[in-house]
Each structure stands twice: as C-alpha cells, then as structure tokens.
CSV table of C-alpha atoms in Angstrom, one decimal:
chain,number,residue,atom,x,y,z
X,233,MET,CA,272.4,-99.0,-59.9
X,234,ALA,CA,270.9,-95.5,-59.6
X,235,LYS,CA,267.2,-95.2,-58.8
X,236,ALA,CA,265.2,-93.6,-61.6
X,237,PRO,CA,263.5,-90.3,-60.8
X,238,PRO,CA,259.7,-90.6,-60.2
X,239,ARG,CA,257.6,-90.3,-63.3
X,240,PRO,CA,255.1,-87.5,-63.5
X,241,LEU,CA,251.5,-88.4,-63.2
X,242,SER,CA,248.9,-87.3,-65.6
X,243,PRO,CA,246.0,-85.4,-64.1
X,244,HIS,CA,242.8,-87.4,-63.8
X,245,LEU,CA,239.2,-86.8,-62.9
X,246,THR,CA,240.0,-86.1,-59.2
X,247,VAL,CA,242.2,-83.2,-60.3
X,248,TRP,CA,240.0,-81.5,-62.8
X,249,ARG,CA,236.9,-79.6,-61.8
X,250,TRP,CA,233.9,-81.0,-63.7
X,251,GLY,CA,232.4,-78.5,-66.1
X,252,PRO,CA,229.8,-78.3,-68.9
X,253,HIS,CA,232.5,-78.4,-71.5
X,254,MET,CA,233.6,-81.8,-70.3
X,255,LEU,CA,230.0,-83.1,-70.4
X,256,ILE,CA,229.5,-81.8,-74.0
X,257,SER,CA,232.8,-83.5,-75.1
X,258,ILE,CA,231.7,-86.8,-73.7
X,259,LEU,CA,228.1,-86.4,-75.1
X,260,HIS,CA,229.7,-85.7,-78.5
X,261,ARG,CA,231.3,-89.1,-78.5
X,262,VAL,CA,228.2,-90.9,-77.0
X,263,THR,CA,225.8,-89.3,-79.5
X,264,GLY,CA,228.2,-90.2,-82.4
X,265,VAL,CA,228.2,-93.8,-81.4
X,266,GLY,CA,224.5,-93.8,-80.8
X,267,LEU,CA,223.7,-92.3,-84.2
X,268,SER,CA,226.0,-94.7,-85.9
X,269,ILE,CA,224.5,-97.7,-84.3
X,270,ALA,CA,220.8,-97.0,-83.4
X,271,GLY,CA,220.4,-94.3,-86.1
X,272,LEU,CA,221.8,-96.6,-88.8
X,273,ALA,CA,219.6,-99.5,-87.7
X,274,VAL,CA,216.5,-97.4,-87.8
X,275,LEU,CA,217.5,-95.9,-91.2
X,276,THR,CA,218.2,-99.3,-92.6
X,277,TRP,CA,214.9,-100.7,-91.3
X,278,TRP,CA,213.1,-97.7,-92.9
X,279,LEU,CA,214.8,-98.2,-96.3
X,280,MET,CA,214.2,-101.9,-96.3
X,281,ALA,CA,210.5,-101.2,-95.4
X,282,LEU,CA,210.3,-98.8,-98.3
X,283,ALA,CA,211.7,-101.4,-100.7
X,284,GLY,CA,209.7,-104.2,-99.1
X,285,GLY,CA,206.3,-102.9,-100.1
X,286,THR,CA,203.1,-101.7,-98.4
X,287,GLU,CA,203.0,-104.4,-95.7
X,288,ALA,CA,206.6,-104.0,-94.7
X,289,TYR,CA,206.2,-100.2,-94.6
X,290,ALA,CA,203.0,-100.5,-92.5
X,291,THR,CA,204.9,-102.6,-90.0
X,292,PHE,CA,207.6,-100.0,-89.8
X,293,ALA,CA,205.1,-97.2,-89.5
X,294,LYS,CA,203.2,-99.0,-86.7
X,295,ALA,CA,206.4,-99.4,-84.8
X,296,ALA,CA,207.4,-95.8,-85.4
X,297,VAL,CA,204.2,-94.3,-83.9
X,298,HIS,CA,204.2,-96.7,-81.0
X,299,PRO,CA,205.2,-94.8,-77.8
X,300,LEU,CA,208.5,-96.7,-77.5
X,301,GLY,CA,209.1,-95.9,-81.2
X,302,ILE,CA,208.5,-92.3,-80.6
X,303,ILE,CA,210.9,-92.3,-77.6
X,304,VAL,CA,213.6,-93.8,-79.8
X,305,LEU,CA,213.0,-91.3,-82.6
X,306,VAL,CA,213.0,-88.4,-80.2
X,307,GLY,CA,216.2,-89.7,-78.7
X,308,LEU,CA,217.8,-90.0,-82.2
X,309,THR,CA,216.6,-86.5,-83.0
X,310,TRP,CA,218.2,-85.1,-79.8
X,311,ALA,CA,221.4,-87.1,-80.5
X,312,PHE,CA,221.5,-85.6,-84.0
X,313,PHE,CA,221.1,-82.0,-82.9
X,314,GLN,CA,223.5,-82.5,-79.9
X,315,HIS,CA,226.2,-84.0,-82.2
X,316,LEU,CA,225.6,-81.3,-84.8
X,317,PHE,CA,225.9,-78.4,-82.4
X,318,SER,CA,228.9,-80.0,-80.6
X,319,GLY,CA,230.6,-80.5,-84.0
X,320,ILE,CA,230.1,-76.8,-84.8
X,321,ARG,CA,231.5,-76.0,-81.4
X,322,HIS,CA,234.6,-78.1,-82.1
X,323,LEU,CA,234.9,-76.6,-85.6
X,324,VAL,CA,234.9,-73.1,-84.0
X,325,MET,CA,237.5,-74.2,-81.5
X,326,ASP,CA,239.6,-75.7,-84.3
X,327,THR,CA,240.0,-72.1,-85.6
X,328,GLY,CA,241.6,-71.2,-82.3
X,329,ALA,CA,238.5,-69.3,-81.0
X,330,GLY,CA,236.4,-70.1,-77.9
X,331,PHE,CA,239.1,-71.4,-75.6
X,332,GLU,CA,238.5,-68.7,-72.9
X,333,LEU,CA,237.0,-70.5,-70.0
X,334,ASP,CA,233.8,-68.4,-69.8
X,335,THR,CA,233.3,-68.5,-73.6
X,336,ASN,CA,233.9,-72.3,-73.6
X,337,LYS,CA,231.4,-72.9,-70.8
X,338,ARG,CA,228.8,-70.7,-72.4
X,339,PHE,CA,229.2,-72.3,-75.8
X,340,ALA,CA,228.9,-75.8,-74.1
X,341,ILE,CA,225.7,-74.8,-72.3
X,342,LEU,CA,224.2,-73.3,-75.5
X,343,THR,CA,225.0,-76.5,-77.3
X,344,LEU,CA,223.0,-78.6,-74.8
X,345,VAL,CA,220.2,-76.1,-74.5
X,346,GLY,CA,220.0,-75.6,-78.3
X,347,SER,CA,219.8,-79.4,-78.9
X,348,VAL,CA,217.0,-79.9,-76.4
X,349,LEU,CA,215.1,-76.8,-77.6
X,350,LEU,CA,215.3,-77.8,-81.3
X,351,THR,CA,214.3,-81.4,-80.5
X,352,ALA,CA,211.3,-80.2,-78.5
X,353,LEU,CA,210.2,-77.7,-81.2
X,354,LEU,CA,210.6,-80.3,-84.0
X,355,TRP,CA,208.6,-82.9,-82.1
X,356,VAL,CA,205.9,-80.5,-81.1
X,357,TYR,CA,205.5,-79.7,-84.7
X,358,ILE,CA,205.6,-83.3,-85.8
X,359,LEU,CA,203.1,-84.4,-83.2
X,360,GLU,CA,200.8,-81.5,-83.9
X,361,TYR,CA,200.9,-82.1,-87.6
X,362,ARG,CA,200.2,-85.8,-87.1
X,363,ALA,CA,197.2,-85.2,-84.9
C-alpha cells in the first residue's frame, strides 16, 4: 500500500504576525457576544423596571448610578461603539476596499481609538449633565 502524501498544514498563530486588524476582528466577536448577553440583560431589567412602577425603577436607577453600575454601562457603551465601528469597517471591506495592509491597519486603529474617544466624550457629557 502506497503512503499518502503529507497533508498541508494551515497557518496558525505562530505563523502570523499579530496586528491591530486581528485584535479588532476578535474584539468585534467579543463585543457582539457581550452586547447580546450583558446588554440585553441590562435592557430587559430597565424595561421591566419601567413597567414595574416607581419602586422598581428606583431600584434600577440606584443600581445604575452605583460605581459598579456606571462601570458596566461605560463598558456596554464602549462595546456598542467598538462593535459599530468594526461593523462599518467590515462593511467597507465587503465592498472590496481597505484590504491594503497599511489601510487595513490604519482603519483598525481608528476603530479602536474612535470607540474609546466616543465613549469618553459621551460619558463626560452624561456625568457633567448629571452633576
């Protein structure tokens, strides 16, 4: 019986050089899962508190302004903006544009910087308005 030729191996993480485009791709998946689990849980709690009356809403509001609640809401806000900008990046790439290495890396970095910047600006506005 003849020996089969060796099968080709797929490249893995030791072959590829890590880049910002890889990080953004992974973050897109992570933020999508985070928004669908944590974001949906907070949204459901908020809607149930609205329907539950003044006391239920007061409980939600108290949790939301607690430092841990603010951390969760800031995290969800960042996840939203990161997922949004990453989705726009993927949409542009679906048109066939942005595959050049420098352009792809620049767009990935702008995605991350944009999400952090918009999150910070929004929360500075929210916390200033609340104070």
